[in-house]
Structures are given as structure tokens and as C-alpha cells.
Tab-separated table of C-alpha atoms and ligand atoms in Angstrom:
chain	number	residue	atom	x	y	z
N	1	MET	CA	-5.124	9.519	6.049
N	2	ARG	CA	-6.024	5.844	6.372
N	3	ARG	CA	-3.094	3.365	6.727
N	4	VAL	CA	-3.651	0.498	4.224
N	5	SER	CA	-1.719	-2.684	3.326
N	6	ILE	CA	-2.441	-5.075	0.405
N	7	PHE	CA	-1.140	-8.684	0.696
N	8	GLY	CA	-1.289	-10.359	-2.731
N	9	ALA	CA	-1.047	-6.953	-4.448
N	10	THR	CA	0.114	-8.384	-7.797
N	11	GLY	CA	-2.788	-10.678	-8.183
N	12	SER	CA	-6.120	-10.216	-9.603
N	13	ILE	CA	-7.851	-8.951	-6.340
N	14	GLY	CA	-4.725	-7.057	-5.481
N	15	GLU	CA	-4.596	-5.208	-8.768
N	16	ASN	CA	-8.277	-4.229	-8.485
N	17	THR	CA	-7.568	-2.965	-4.881
N	18	VAL	CA	-4.599	-0.954	-6.101
N	19	ASP	CA	-6.843	0.444	-8.905
N	20	LEU	CA	-9.278	1.753	-6.148
N	21	ILE	CA	-6.569	3.112	-3.886
N	22	ALA	CA	-4.698	4.828	-6.780
N	23	ARG	CA	-7.887	6.787	-7.642
N	24	ALA	CA	-7.739	8.617	-4.315
N	25	PRO	CA	-4.107	8.844	-3.250
N	26	GLU	CA	-4.774	11.739	-0.931
N	27	GLU	CA	-6.842	9.520	1.315
N	28	TYR	CA	-4.436	6.650	1.817
N	29	ASP	CA	-1.103	6.072	3.371
N	30	VAL	CA	0.062	2.805	1.842
N	31	VAL	CA	2.051	0.677	4.397
N	32	ALA	CA	2.928	-2.650	2.945
N	33	LEU	CA	2.467	-4.408	-0.456
N	34	SER	CA	3.168	-8.099	-1.004
N	35	GLY	CA	3.647	-10.188	-4.086
N	36	GLY	CA	5.261	-13.276	-5.417
N	37	ARG	CA	7.206	-13.805	-8.540
N	38	ASN	CA	5.889	-10.665	-10.398
N	39	VAL	CA	8.619	-8.456	-8.894
N	40	ALA	CA	8.607	-5.929	-11.490
N	41	ARG	CA	4.893	-5.250	-11.052
N	42	LEU	CA	5.396	-5.161	-7.227
N	43	ALA	CA	8.114	-2.621	-7.568
N	44	GLU	CA	6.044	-0.541	-9.906
N	45	GLN	CA	3.016	-0.669	-7.468
N	46	ALA	CA	5.270	0.331	-4.513
N	47	ILE	CA	6.682	3.340	-6.243
N	48	ALA	CA	3.238	4.449	-7.600
N	49	LEU	CA	1.584	4.145	-4.122
N	50	ASN	CA	4.697	5.276	-2.274
N	51	ALA	CA	4.453	2.233	0.008
N	52	GLU	CA	6.696	1.862	3.131
N	53	ILE	CA	7.652	-1.693	2.448
N	54	ALA	CA	7.295	-4.207	-0.467
N	55	VAL	CA	7.755	-7.939	0.220
N	56	THR	CA	7.998	-10.837	-2.071
N	57	CYS	CA	7.186	-14.249	-0.603
N	58	TYR	CA	10.295	-15.863	-2.470
N	59	SER	CA	13.569	-15.220	-0.964
N	60	GLU	CA	15.253	-15.875	-4.316
N	61	CYS	CA	13.348	-12.805	-5.726
N	62	LYS	CA	14.708	-10.428	-3.041
N	63	GLN	CA	17.646	-9.109	-4.864
N	64	GLU	CA	15.734	-8.112	-7.928
N	65	LEU	CA	13.182	-6.389	-5.761
N	66	ALA	CA	15.824	-4.569	-3.962
N	67	ALA	CA	17.527	-3.510	-7.176
N	68	ARG	CA	14.317	-2.131	-8.630
N	69	LEU	CA	13.464	-0.173	-5.394
N	70	SER	CA	17.001	1.075	-4.891
N	71	GLY	CA	17.189	4.723	-3.999
N	72	THR	CA	13.424	5.087	-3.446
N	73	GLY	CA	13.628	4.748	0.317
N	74	ILE	CA	11.063	1.893	0.212
N	75	ASP	CA	11.986	-1.042	2.670
N	76	VAL	CA	12.337	-4.500	1.012
N	77	GLY	CA	11.648	-7.959	2.470
N	78	ALA	CA	11.386	-11.558	1.369
N	79	GLY	CA	9.953	-14.838	2.428
N	80	PRO	CA	6.750	-15.774	4.402
N	81	GLU	CA	8.081	-14.544	7.733
N	82	ALA	CA	8.791	-11.109	6.143
N	83	ILE	CA	5.232	-10.945	4.839
N	84	ALA	CA	3.867	-11.833	8.303
N	85	GLU	CA	6.145	-9.144	9.809
N	86	ALA	CA	4.957	-6.592	7.323
N	87	ALA	CA	1.346	-7.403	8.399
N	88	GLU	CA	2.304	-6.553	11.938
N	89	ARG	CA	3.047	-2.982	10.822
N	90	PRO	CA	0.194	-0.783	12.072
N	91	ALA	CA	-2.542	-0.352	9.517
N	92	ASP	CA	-6.236	0.585	9.690
N	93	TRP	CA	-7.199	-1.681	6.687
N	94	VAL	CA	-5.601	-4.659	5.297
N	95	MET	CA	-6.450	-6.546	2.204
N	96	SER	CA	-5.882	-10.272	2.349
N	97	ALA	CA	-5.524	-11.395	-1.285
N	98	ILE	CA	-2.732	-13.889	-1.216
N	99	VAL	CA	-3.919	-17.222	-2.922
N	100	GLY	CA	-3.905	-20.326	-0.794
N	101	ALA	CA	-3.290	-21.192	2.955
N	102	ALA	CA	-0.229	-18.844	2.815
N	103	GLY	CA	-2.729	-16.000	3.407
N	104	LEU	CA	-3.500	-17.304	6.929
N	105	ALA	CA	-0.515	-16.020	8.981
N	106	PRO	CA	-0.469	-12.412	7.513
N	107	GLY	CA	-4.162	-12.235	8.056
N	108	LEU	CA	-3.817	-13.353	11.814
N	109	ALA	CA	-1.046	-10.777	12.208
N	110	ALA	CA	-3.113	-8.081	10.793
N	111	LEU	CA	-5.988	-8.841	13.159
N	112	GLU	CA	-3.676	-9.060	16.081
N	113	GLN	CA	-2.754	-5.406	15.550
N	114	GLY	CA	-6.447	-4.475	15.493
N	115	ALA	CA	-6.727	-3.845	11.659
N	116	THR	CA	-9.966	-4.216	9.722
N	117	LEU	CA	-9.338	-7.291	7.497
N	118	ALA	CA	-10.812	-7.306	4.099
N	119	LEU	CA	-10.848	-10.993	3.319
N	120	ALA	CA	-10.578	-12.321	-0.199
N	121	ASN	CA	-8.348	-15.173	0.939
N	122	LYS	CA	-11.194	-17.486	1.673
N	123	GLU	CA	-8.701	-20.364	2.373
N	124	SER	CA	-7.884	-18.690	5.719
N	125	LEU	CA	-11.497	-19.169	6.870
N	126	VAL	CA	-11.755	-22.691	5.433
N	127	CYS	CA	-8.447	-23.691	7.130
N	128	ALA	CA	-8.902	-21.888	10.428
N	129	GLY	CA	-12.241	-20.071	10.647
N	130	ALA	CA	-12.622	-20.405	14.415
N	131	LEU	CA	-9.196	-19.138	15.044
N	132	LEU	CA	-9.458	-16.236	12.558
N	133	MET	CA	-12.802	-15.046	14.019
N	134	GLU	CA	-11.615	-15.605	17.634
N	135	THR	CA	-8.532	-13.571	17.038
N	136	ALA	CA	-10.627	-10.779	15.503
N	137	ARG	CA	-12.963	-10.800	18.582
N	138	ALA	CA	-10.000	-10.908	21.014
N	139	HIS	CA	-8.408	-7.722	19.397
N	140	GLY	CA	-11.676	-5.853	18.675
N	141	ALA	CA	-10.820	-6.160	15.007
N	142	GLN	CA	-13.287	-6.487	12.118
N	143	VAL	CA	-13.246	-8.962	9.234
N	144	LEU	CA	-15.047	-7.957	6.095
N	145	PRO	CA	-15.907	-10.391	3.280
N	146	VAL	CA	-14.428	-9.591	-0.107
N	147	ASP	CA	-15.666	-12.797	-1.789
N	148	SER	CA	-18.522	-11.633	-3.928
N	149	GLU	CA	-21.166	-14.122	-2.597
N	150	HIS	CA	-20.102	-13.238	1.014
N	151	SER	CA	-20.029	-9.557	0.457
N	152	ALA	CA	-23.625	-10.009	-0.982
N	153	VAL	CA	-24.834	-11.818	2.077
N	154	ALA	CA	-23.318	-9.213	4.428
N	155	GLN	CA	-24.885	-6.490	2.459
N	156	ALA	CA	-28.364	-8.315	2.580
N	157	LEU	CA	-28.034	-8.558	6.333
N	158	VAL	CA	-27.522	-4.952	7.144
N	159	GLY	CA	-30.021	-3.942	9.779
N	160	GLU	CA	-31.532	-7.514	10.033
N	161	ASP	CA	-31.689	-9.797	12.968
N	162	ILE	CA	-29.612	-12.857	11.979
N	163	SER	CA	-31.990	-15.096	13.910
N	164	SER	CA	-34.774	-14.276	11.250
N	165	VAL	CA	-32.668	-15.820	8.600
N	166	GLU	CA	-33.938	-19.062	7.230
N	167	ARG	CA	-31.496	-19.687	4.441
N	168	VAL	CA	-28.703	-18.348	2.438
N	169	ILE	CA	-28.211	-19.162	-1.311
N	170	ILE	CA	-24.900	-18.634	-2.876
N	171	THR	CA	-24.792	-18.663	-6.649
N	172	ALA	CA	-22.291	-20.522	-8.924
N	173	SER	CA	-21.657	-19.770	-12.662
N	174	GLY	CA	-20.838	-23.414	-13.101
N	175	GLY	CA	-17.367	-22.629	-14.572
N	176	ALA	CA	-15.980	-23.763	-17.940
N	177	PHE	CA	-17.508	-27.170	-18.126
N	178	ARG	CA	-21.110	-26.546	-16.923
N	179	ASP	CA	-22.532	-27.743	-20.109
N	180	TRP	CA	-20.029	-30.424	-21.216
N	181	PRO	CA	-21.187	-33.922	-21.391
N	182	LEU	CA	-20.080	-35.608	-18.197
N	183	GLU	CA	-18.128	-38.458	-20.094
N	184	ASP	CA	-15.792	-35.659	-21.571
N	185	LEU	CA	-14.746	-34.218	-18.265
N	186	PRO	CA	-11.782	-36.552	-17.683
N	187	LYS	CA	-10.229	-35.203	-20.916
N	188	ALA	CA	-10.573	-31.556	-19.860
N	189	THR	CA	-7.279	-29.611	-20.096
N	190	PRO	CA	-5.821	-26.998	-17.693
N	191	GLU	CA	-6.116	-24.377	-20.504
N	192	GLN	CA	-9.818	-25.249	-21.048
N	193	ALA	CA	-10.458	-25.145	-17.200
N	194	ALA	CA	-8.796	-21.738	-16.873
N	195	LYS	CA	-11.384	-19.982	-19.200
N	196	HIS	CA	-14.214	-18.612	-17.013
N	197	PRO	CA	-17.359	-17.727	-18.793
N	198	ASN	CA	-18.035	-14.489	-16.754
N	199	TRP	CA	-15.340	-13.484	-14.300
N	200	ASP	CA	-11.651	-12.477	-15.012
N	201	MET	CA	-9.787	-13.992	-12.054
N	202	GLY	CA	-6.482	-15.633	-11.163
N	203	GLN	CA	-5.651	-19.015	-12.780
N	204	ARG	CA	-6.188	-21.180	-9.614
N	205	ILE	CA	-9.547	-19.756	-8.562
N	206	THR	CA	-10.764	-20.163	-12.200
N	207	VAL	CA	-9.948	-23.776	-12.386
N	208	ASP	CA	-11.504	-24.144	-8.970
N	209	SER	CA	-14.656	-22.613	-10.477
N	210	ALA	CA	-14.754	-25.245	-13.117
N	211	SER	CA	-14.528	-28.125	-10.493
N	212	MET	CA	-16.674	-26.278	-8.037
N	213	PHE	CA	-13.953	-26.525	-5.483
N	214	ASN	CA	-14.233	-22.797	-5.111
N	215	LYS	CA	-17.906	-23.006	-4.529
N	216	SER	CA	-17.172	-25.822	-1.865
N	217	LEU	CA	-14.728	-23.550	-0.205
N	218	GLU	CA	-17.376	-20.787	-0.258
N	219	LEU	CA	-19.950	-23.039	1.450
N	220	ILE	CA	-17.440	-23.585	4.295
N	221	GLU	CA	-16.622	-19.785	4.211
N	222	THR	CA	-20.396	-19.014	4.658
N	223	ARG	CA	-20.652	-21.163	7.626
N	224	GLU	CA	-17.499	-20.001	9.279
N	225	PHE	CA	-18.127	-16.348	8.581
N	226	PHE	CA	-21.818	-15.983	9.427
N	227	GLY	CA	-22.196	-19.041	11.638
N	228	PHE	CA	-25.228	-20.491	9.683
N	229	ASP	CA	-26.007	-24.210	10.108
N	230	PRO	CA	-24.767	-26.105	7.072
N	231	SER	CA	-28.420	-27.132	6.323
N	232	GLN	CA	-29.231	-23.455	5.775
N	233	ILE	CA	-26.818	-22.832	3.063
N	234	GLU	CA	-27.598	-23.782	-0.512
N	235	VAL	CA	-25.759	-23.525	-3.715
N	236	VAL	CA	-27.571	-22.829	-7.084
N	237	VAL	CA	-26.092	-22.560	-10.587
N	238	HIS	CA	-26.748	-19.203	-12.119
N	239	PRO	CA	-24.961	-18.982	-15.509
N	240	GLN	CA	-25.121	-15.147	-15.834
N	241	SER	CA	-23.307	-14.504	-12.520
N	242	LEU	CA	-25.382	-11.345	-11.900
N	243	ILE	CA	-27.031	-12.430	-8.544
N	244	HIS	CA	-24.230	-13.139	-6.243
N	245	ALA	CA	-26.194	-14.473	-3.232
N	246	LEU	CA	-29.601	-14.418	-1.719
N	247	VAL	CA	-30.735	-14.258	1.923
N	248	GLY	CA	-34.146	-15.815	2.643
N	249	PHE	CA	-36.030	-14.631	5.914
N	250	ASN	CA	-38.661	-16.181	8.041
N	251	ASP	CA	-41.369	-14.022	6.464
N	252	GLY	CA	-40.601	-15.605	3.094
N	253	ALA	CA	-38.723	-12.561	1.723
N	254	LEU	CA	-35.671	-13.324	-0.381
N	255	MET	CA	-33.217	-10.536	-0.652
N	256	ALA	CA	-31.006	-10.884	-3.742
N	257	HIS	CA	-27.778	-8.880	-4.376
N	258	VAL	CA	-27.460	-8.224	-8.135
N	259	GLY	CA	-24.388	-6.579	-9.718
N	260	PRO	CA	-21.938	-6.831	-12.575
N	261	PRO	CA	-19.255	-9.520	-12.286
N	262	ASP	CA	-16.592	-6.959	-11.142
N	263	MET	CA	-14.668	-7.626	-7.955
N	264	ARG	CA	-14.135	-3.813	-7.443
N	265	HIS	CA	-17.748	-3.718	-6.181
N	266	ALA	CA	-16.988	-6.118	-3.224
N	267	ILE	CA	-13.508	-4.664	-2.629
N	268	GLY	CA	-14.931	-1.064	-2.711
N	269	TYR	CA	-17.679	-2.053	-0.427
N	270	ALA	CA	-15.179	-3.319	2.126
N	271	LEU	CA	-12.777	-0.332	1.724
N	272	HIS	CA	-15.510	2.288	2.227
N	273	HIS	CA	-17.589	0.274	4.825
N	274	PRO	CA	-19.816	1.173	6.571
N	275	GLU	CA	-20.277	3.973	3.887
N	276	ARG	CA	-21.237	3.527	0.268
N	277	ARG	CA	-19.135	5.489	-2.154
N	278	HIS	CA	-19.245	5.810	-5.972
N	279	LEU	CA	-17.495	3.008	-7.632
N	280	PRO	CA	-16.325	2.640	-11.201
N	281	VAL	CA	-18.356	-0.426	-12.001
N	282	GLU	CA	-20.749	-1.085	-14.855
N	283	ARG	CA	-24.470	-0.126	-14.188
N	284	LEU	CA	-26.697	-3.042	-15.158
N	285	ASP	CA	-29.439	-2.629	-17.889
N	286	LEU	CA	-32.040	-5.190	-16.727
N	287	VAL	CA	-34.021	-4.893	-19.992
N	288	LYS	CA	-30.799	-5.787	-22.052
N	289	ILE	CA	-30.151	-8.776	-19.696
N	290	GLY	CA	-33.742	-9.945	-20.156
N	291	ARG	CA	-33.511	-13.062	-18.127
N	292	LEU	CA	-31.860	-14.872	-15.232
N	293	ASP	CA	-31.521	-18.557	-15.068
N	294	PHE	CA	-31.015	-20.912	-12.294
N	295	ARG	CA	-30.323	-24.725	-12.187
N	296	GLU	CA	-29.685	-27.259	-9.465
N	297	PRO	CA	-25.889	-28.236	-9.123
N	298	CYS	CA	-25.454	-31.848	-10.108
N	299	GLU	CA	-23.137	-33.640	-7.551
N	300	ARG	CA	-22.084	-36.079	-10.218
N	301	ARG	CA	-20.628	-33.095	-12.220
N	302	TRP	CA	-19.319	-31.377	-9.174
N	303	PRO	CA	-18.497	-34.001	-6.442
N	304	ALA	CA	-16.568	-31.170	-4.636
N	305	LEU	CA	-19.875	-29.829	-3.205
N	306	ARG	CA	-20.598	-33.146	-1.391
N	307	LEU	CA	-16.990	-33.129	0.000
N	308	ALA	CA	-17.611	-29.566	1.478
N	309	ARG	CA	-20.721	-30.980	3.144
N	310	GLU	CA	-18.699	-33.800	4.565
N	311	VAL	CA	-16.138	-31.205	5.938
N	312	MET	CA	-18.738	-29.253	7.562
N	313	ARG	CA	-20.239	-32.314	9.190
N	314	SER	CA	-16.948	-33.530	10.502
N	315	GLY	CA	-15.585	-30.059	11.659
N	316	GLY	CA	-12.371	-30.058	13.706
N	317	VAL	CA	-9.472	-29.368	11.535
N	318	SER	CA	-10.997	-31.054	8.424
N	319	GLY	CA	-11.256	-27.644	6.506
N	320	ALA	CA	-7.460	-27.359	6.707
N	321	ALA	CA	-6.982	-30.875	5.310
N	322	PHE	CA	-9.554	-30.229	2.637
N	323	ASN	CA	-7.924	-27.091	1.424
N	324	ALA	CA	-4.388	-28.438	1.548
N	325	ALA	CA	-5.416	-31.681	-0.355
N	326	LYS	CA	-7.288	-29.507	-2.820
N	327	GLU	CA	-4.313	-27.257	-3.520
N	328	VAL	CA	-2.027	-30.206	-4.093
N	329	ALA	CA	-4.558	-31.940	-6.418
N	330	LEU	CA	-4.901	-28.692	-8.345
N	331	ASP	CA	-1.161	-28.483	-8.702
N	332	ALA	CA	-1.132	-32.048	-9.979
N	333	PHE	CA	-3.871	-31.309	-12.492
N	334	LEU	CA	-2.119	-28.089	-13.733
N	335	ALA	CA	1.066	-30.118	-14.081
N	336	ARG	CA	-0.940	-32.730	-16.056
N	337	GLN	CA	-0.131	-35.502	-13.583
N	338	ILE	CA	-3.783	-36.251	-12.989
N	339	ARG	CA	-7.044	-35.687	-14.803
N	340	PHE	CA	-9.638	-33.028	-14.041
N	341	THR	CA	-11.798	-35.608	-12.425
N	342	ASP	CA	-9.049	-37.035	-10.370
N	343	MET	CA	-8.850	-33.913	-8.157
N	344	ALA	CA	-12.033	-34.804	-6.087
N	345	ALA	CA	-10.862	-38.363	-5.928
N	346	VAL	CA	-7.519	-37.251	-4.324
N	347	VAL	CA	-9.342	-34.921	-1.849
N	348	GLU	CA	-11.811	-37.593	-0.893
N	349	GLU	CA	-9.049	-40.166	-0.244
N	350	VAL	CA	-7.163	-37.818	2.016
N	351	LEU	CA	-10.100	-36.763	4.042
N	352	GLU	CA	-11.220	-40.405	4.468
N	353	ALA	CA	-7.778	-41.664	5.470
N	354	MET	CA	-7.204	-38.644	7.954
N	355	GLU	CA	-10.734	-39.224	9.440
N	356	ARG	CA	-10.012	-42.939	9.963
N	357	ASP	CA	-6.787	-42.005	11.709
N	358	GLY	CA	-8.622	-39.597	14.003
N	359	ALA	CA	-6.295	-36.713	12.496
N	360	LEU	CA	-9.183	-34.283	11.884
N	361	LYS	CA	-10.482	-33.972	15.476
N	362	CYS	CA	-9.603	-30.935	17.612
N	363	ASP	CA	-11.283	-29.288	20.623
N	364	ARG	CA	-9.652	-25.778	20.520
N	365	MET	CA	-8.141	-24.716	17.292
N	366	ARG	CA	-4.429	-23.659	17.379
N	367	LEU	CA	-2.298	-22.317	14.473
N	368	ASP	CA	0.431	-24.981	14.947
N	369	HIS	CA	-2.165	-27.777	14.795
N	370	VAL	CA	-3.748	-26.251	11.718
N	371	MET	CA	-0.400	-26.154	9.964
N	372	GLU	CA	0.448	-29.747	11.050
N	373	THR	CA	-2.779	-30.886	9.557
N	374	ASP	CA	-2.087	-28.794	6.276
N	375	HIS	CA	1.400	-30.428	6.016
N	376	LEU	CA	0.037	-33.981	6.613
N	377	ALA	CA	-2.761	-33.440	4.096
N	378	ARG	CA	-0.382	-32.147	1.456
N	379	LYS	CA	1.846	-35.210	1.897
N	380	ARG	CA	-1.017	-37.607	1.697
N	381	ALA	CA	-2.421	-35.887	-1.370
N	382	ALA	CA	0.757	-36.040	-3.150
N	383	GLU	CA	0.987	-39.685	-2.575
N	384	ALA	CA	-2.677	-40.176	-3.699
N	385	ALA	CA	-1.938	-38.049	-6.790
N	386	GLU	CA	1.187	-40.069	-7.467
N	387	GLN	CA	-0.572	-43.317	-7.249
N	388	ILE	CA	-3.356	-42.217	-9.630
N	389	ALA	CA	-0.634	-40.957	-12.075
N	390	THR	CA	1.227	-44.263	-11.993
N	391	GLU	CA	-2.053	-46.348	-12.460
N	392	ALA	CA	-3.122	-44.224	-15.616
Q	401	NDP	P1	-3.902	-14.481	-8.113
Q	401	NDP	O1	-3.267	-15.730	-8.437
Q	401	NDP	O2	-4.280	-13.559	-9.168
Q	401	NDP	O3	-2.853	-13.601	-7.032
Q	401	NDP	C1	-2.357	-14.143	-5.932
Q	401	NDP	C2	-1.436	-13.251	-5.201
Q	401	NDP	O4	-0.746	-13.832	-4.180
Q	401	NDP	C3	-0.264	-12.644	-6.096
Q	401	NDP	O5	0.054	-11.475	-5.558
Q	401	NDP	C4	0.687	-13.656	-5.898
Q	401	NDP	O6	2.063	-13.130	-6.294
Q	401	NDP	C5	0.786	-13.959	-4.479
Q	401	NDP	N1	1.089	-15.219	-4.044
Q	401	NDP	C6	1.087	-16.423	-4.844
Q	401	NDP	N2	1.549	-17.510	-4.092
Q	401	NDP	C7	1.932	-16.894	-2.785
Q	401	NDP	C8	2.523	-17.436	-1.603
Q	401	NDP	N3	2.771	-18.760	-1.550
Q	401	NDP	N4	2.648	-16.551	-0.623
Q	401	NDP	C9	2.476	-15.273	-0.743
Q	401	NDP	N5	1.836	-14.721	-1.770
Q	401	NDP	C10	1.668	-15.500	-2.841
Q	401	NDP	O7	-5.022	-14.680	-7.075
Q	401	NDP	P2	-6.589	-13.933	-7.041
Q	401	NDP	O8	-6.349	-12.591	-6.920
Q	401	NDP	O9	-7.368	-14.416	-8.051
Q	401	NDP	O10	-7.081	-14.565	-5.616
Q	401	NDP	C11	-6.591	-14.072	-4.439
Q	401	NDP	C12	-7.365	-14.641	-3.368
Q	401	NDP	O11	-8.726	-13.926	-3.440
Q	401	NDP	C13	-7.770	-16.165	-3.338
Q	401	NDP	O12	-7.826	-16.521	-2.007
Q	401	NDP	C14	-9.038	-16.369	-4.065
Q	401	NDP	O13	-9.647	-17.457	-3.751
Q	401	NDP	C15	-9.708	-15.056	-3.620
Q	401	NDP	N6	-10.797	-14.463	-4.427
Q	401	NDP	C16	-10.492	-14.026	-5.692
Q	401	NDP	C17	-11.548	-13.638	-6.611
Q	401	NDP	C18	-11.016	-13.048	-7.890
Q	401	NDP	O14	-11.961	-12.463	-8.549
Q	401	NDP	N7	-9.843	-13.161	-8.394
Q	401	NDP	C19	-12.804	-13.522	-6.182
Q	401	NDP	C20	-13.051	-13.907	-4.826
Q	401	NDP	C21	-12.083	-14.467	-4.072
Q	401	NDP	P3	2.608	-13.154	-7.847
Q	401	NDP	O15	1.447	-13.171	-8.784
Q	401	NDP	O16	3.528	-11.968	-7.981
Q	401	NDP	O17	3.506	-14.377	-7.895
Q	402	MG	MG1	-16.884	-16.109	-4.923
């Protein structure tokens, strides 16, 4: 039996992971499940999968979770520390599917006990890629990408010499506003931004798809995960979301990964790695699809892409500042304090101010420094958002 844990079990990636595990209960011993406010669903999952422990990140939700699990023998925990402790419980395979920088600490804890980390939480790589990959190496643990583009790149690289790679192209659907006139973007509402043309995902990543902050995180994720030079990594808009990424080799070959927009493919690939197993995803009918389109991403529509290039150029802890400022700007947009187009302005202002202060430099990445940078960037982003809101 393989011991598995799922952090962020009640979310979109978490539910898809639970779906795959629940199809073969005889193969898995479920160790820990974590969630947030959706305590009812977390308790249901813990009972269905007979988990050892269920943890909510909110201490005020502990009582309800304990009540729902009373008499089951399942341990209960609450708060970020309890999540990190649950990640220290020995497991062979751990799904990192918390949303945001909160996924970093449990991911590191899982790697420290040698688990294979299936990484959906791209924010950990953006905030602290060097630290995460170094922790994996130091403990002989493996990190497998779950983001569809990065899973596609990893699959195209199997058996290849990485030095023969010339370029990597990750695709972007363009999100909810790819065809909107530019002058309408400031009027876009959170409800409109949260409607993805192809993928069914959590609210935050869906809005990040419309702004391309998601793709900008993924540019940085590609660099941190595979070590490619930023000049080798390209983004192309592909409205059908069927090709997830392409890898170009020095002989001119371009290997594309084609599949339906269903995260169970990338999750299942990471779950069964290095084997391939049957997965319950749609089989594509190429004739029905008929055509695949590609467009150049316009940086006026999606300034986040330019900001990601800045982050890769300046290095240090700028990824942590970028992600934290982005999270705060997204909260401010969702709360209708700032406009859709103000999010990039907030992030840019924070990055510029912190770079001016020398606050983005670091020689050897440490968790406390990453967290300090995260806090500082959040504070600055909140101030910048407040300023924009009062001027409007
Ligand atoms: P969701 O918002 O659907 O789920 C997030 C999960 O994290 C839920 O279990 C939620 O609990 C929990 N959670 C929320 N806030 C915190 C916190 N502060 N501390 C601990 N747990 C928390 O997100 P997704 O599943 O869409 O995304 C998860 C991660 O996977 C993200 O990093 C995202 O970028 C990445 N990803 C997602 C894809 C997708 O298709 N959805 C595709 C590729 C990557 P609750 O809901 O109970 O409050
Ligand atoms: Mg992706």
C-alpha cells in the first residue's frame, strides 16, 4: 500500500486527486488530508478515504471538524502549523494543492521526510524555487510537476538530453478577456474574470488566467523547475487549450503534448509515475476538433508577462515579492477595491519599490528571508491598492 497525503484536498485539484485515489482504495493508505473553510467536505473525504488525520488551516473551524469526525478515530488538527506537522507524517506521495504561498511550508516538510511531492502549488516554486529544489536534493526526494504545462514539458523530456533543448513553449488560453477590446478591461468584474473558457478550476487561478498572472507564475515555474534560461521560455496563446506545452530540440523537432483540459491527466501522471496507467479522461477526436489556433500574447493586454520577465531578470527573492503582491492585488480586485487593470500596477509598484530598497537581493535562499519578503510585499501591496482605491 502506498501512503499518500493530499494538502488542499477540498479544492479543485484536491477533489480531482481524491477522485483518482478513491477509484483504487486497495492501493492507498491515506495519511493526511487538509482543507480550509469547507469542513463538511473535508470530513466527508476523511471518512470516505479513512484518513489518519484531517486538518483545516483555520483554528476557528477546528470544533466543527472535530464534531463531524467524532467517533471515527480520525485525528483532527487546525492552523498552518498543524498542516505542516501533518506533512511531517511519513508518506510516499504527497499532493501539494493548497492555493497560494501557504503551500510552501507543508511542501518543504513533505520533502524533508523524503516523500515524492506532486506539485500543483506553483506559488511554492515562484516564492522559493531554489529552496524547494535544494531541499528535495538534500533528502533524495522527488518533485513532480502537476501544473498541466509543466507536466507536459516533463513528459516531452522523458529520455531526452536536457542540453539538446533549444526552447520551451507553454500555452495560455488567454482567459475570459482574450477577445475583449482593451478599453473595456478596466470595467471587468470579478464574476466575469472567474469564467474560464476551457478549464474548470478554483476561483483565484481562473481570475489569474484572465490577467495572465497565472501564466507569469508559470514562466517562473518553468525556469525554477527545469532550469531553462528565461530566453528559452516562450508563451503562446492557444484558445483551445489542447496543446499544453511544446519542447523544441536542437534538430528542429518540436514535441507537443496534446490532451483534453482535464487536470486528472497531470495528477494521474504524477500519481503513477514513472508508469502510465489508464485514466478516466476524454479521448480526443482530432477530426472533430478540426483546427488548433495560436496567437502572440499582447503585453498591453497582459502586462503580467512583462513583470514575470523582470522577476526572472532580478532573481534573488523577487519571486516571493511578486507572488505576495499578486495575491494581495487579487484580493483587492475580488473585493472590488481596485479595477482589473490595477492589479498589474500594484504588483509593478511593489517590485520597483523593493528593488530600489535592495530588498530583493539574496545570496543563499532561506525560508525566514522568503517569509519576511512575503510579509513586506503584502504590506506594500496593501498600501498601493489602498492608494489606488482612494484616488479612484
Ligand atoms: P482551490 O481554491 O480550488 O482550492 C484550494 C485549497 O486550499 C482548498 O482545499 C482550500 O480549502 C485550501 N486553502 C485555501 N486557503 C488556504 C490556506 N491559507 N492555507 C491552507 N489551505 C488553504 O484551488 P485550486 O485547486 O484551483 O488550486 C490549488 C493549487 O493548484 C494552486 O496553487 C493553483 O495555482 C494550482 N493549480 C490549479 C489548477 C486547477 O486546475 N485548479 C491547475 C494547475 C495548478 P477550502 O476550499 O476548504 O477553504
Ligand atoms: Mg497551468
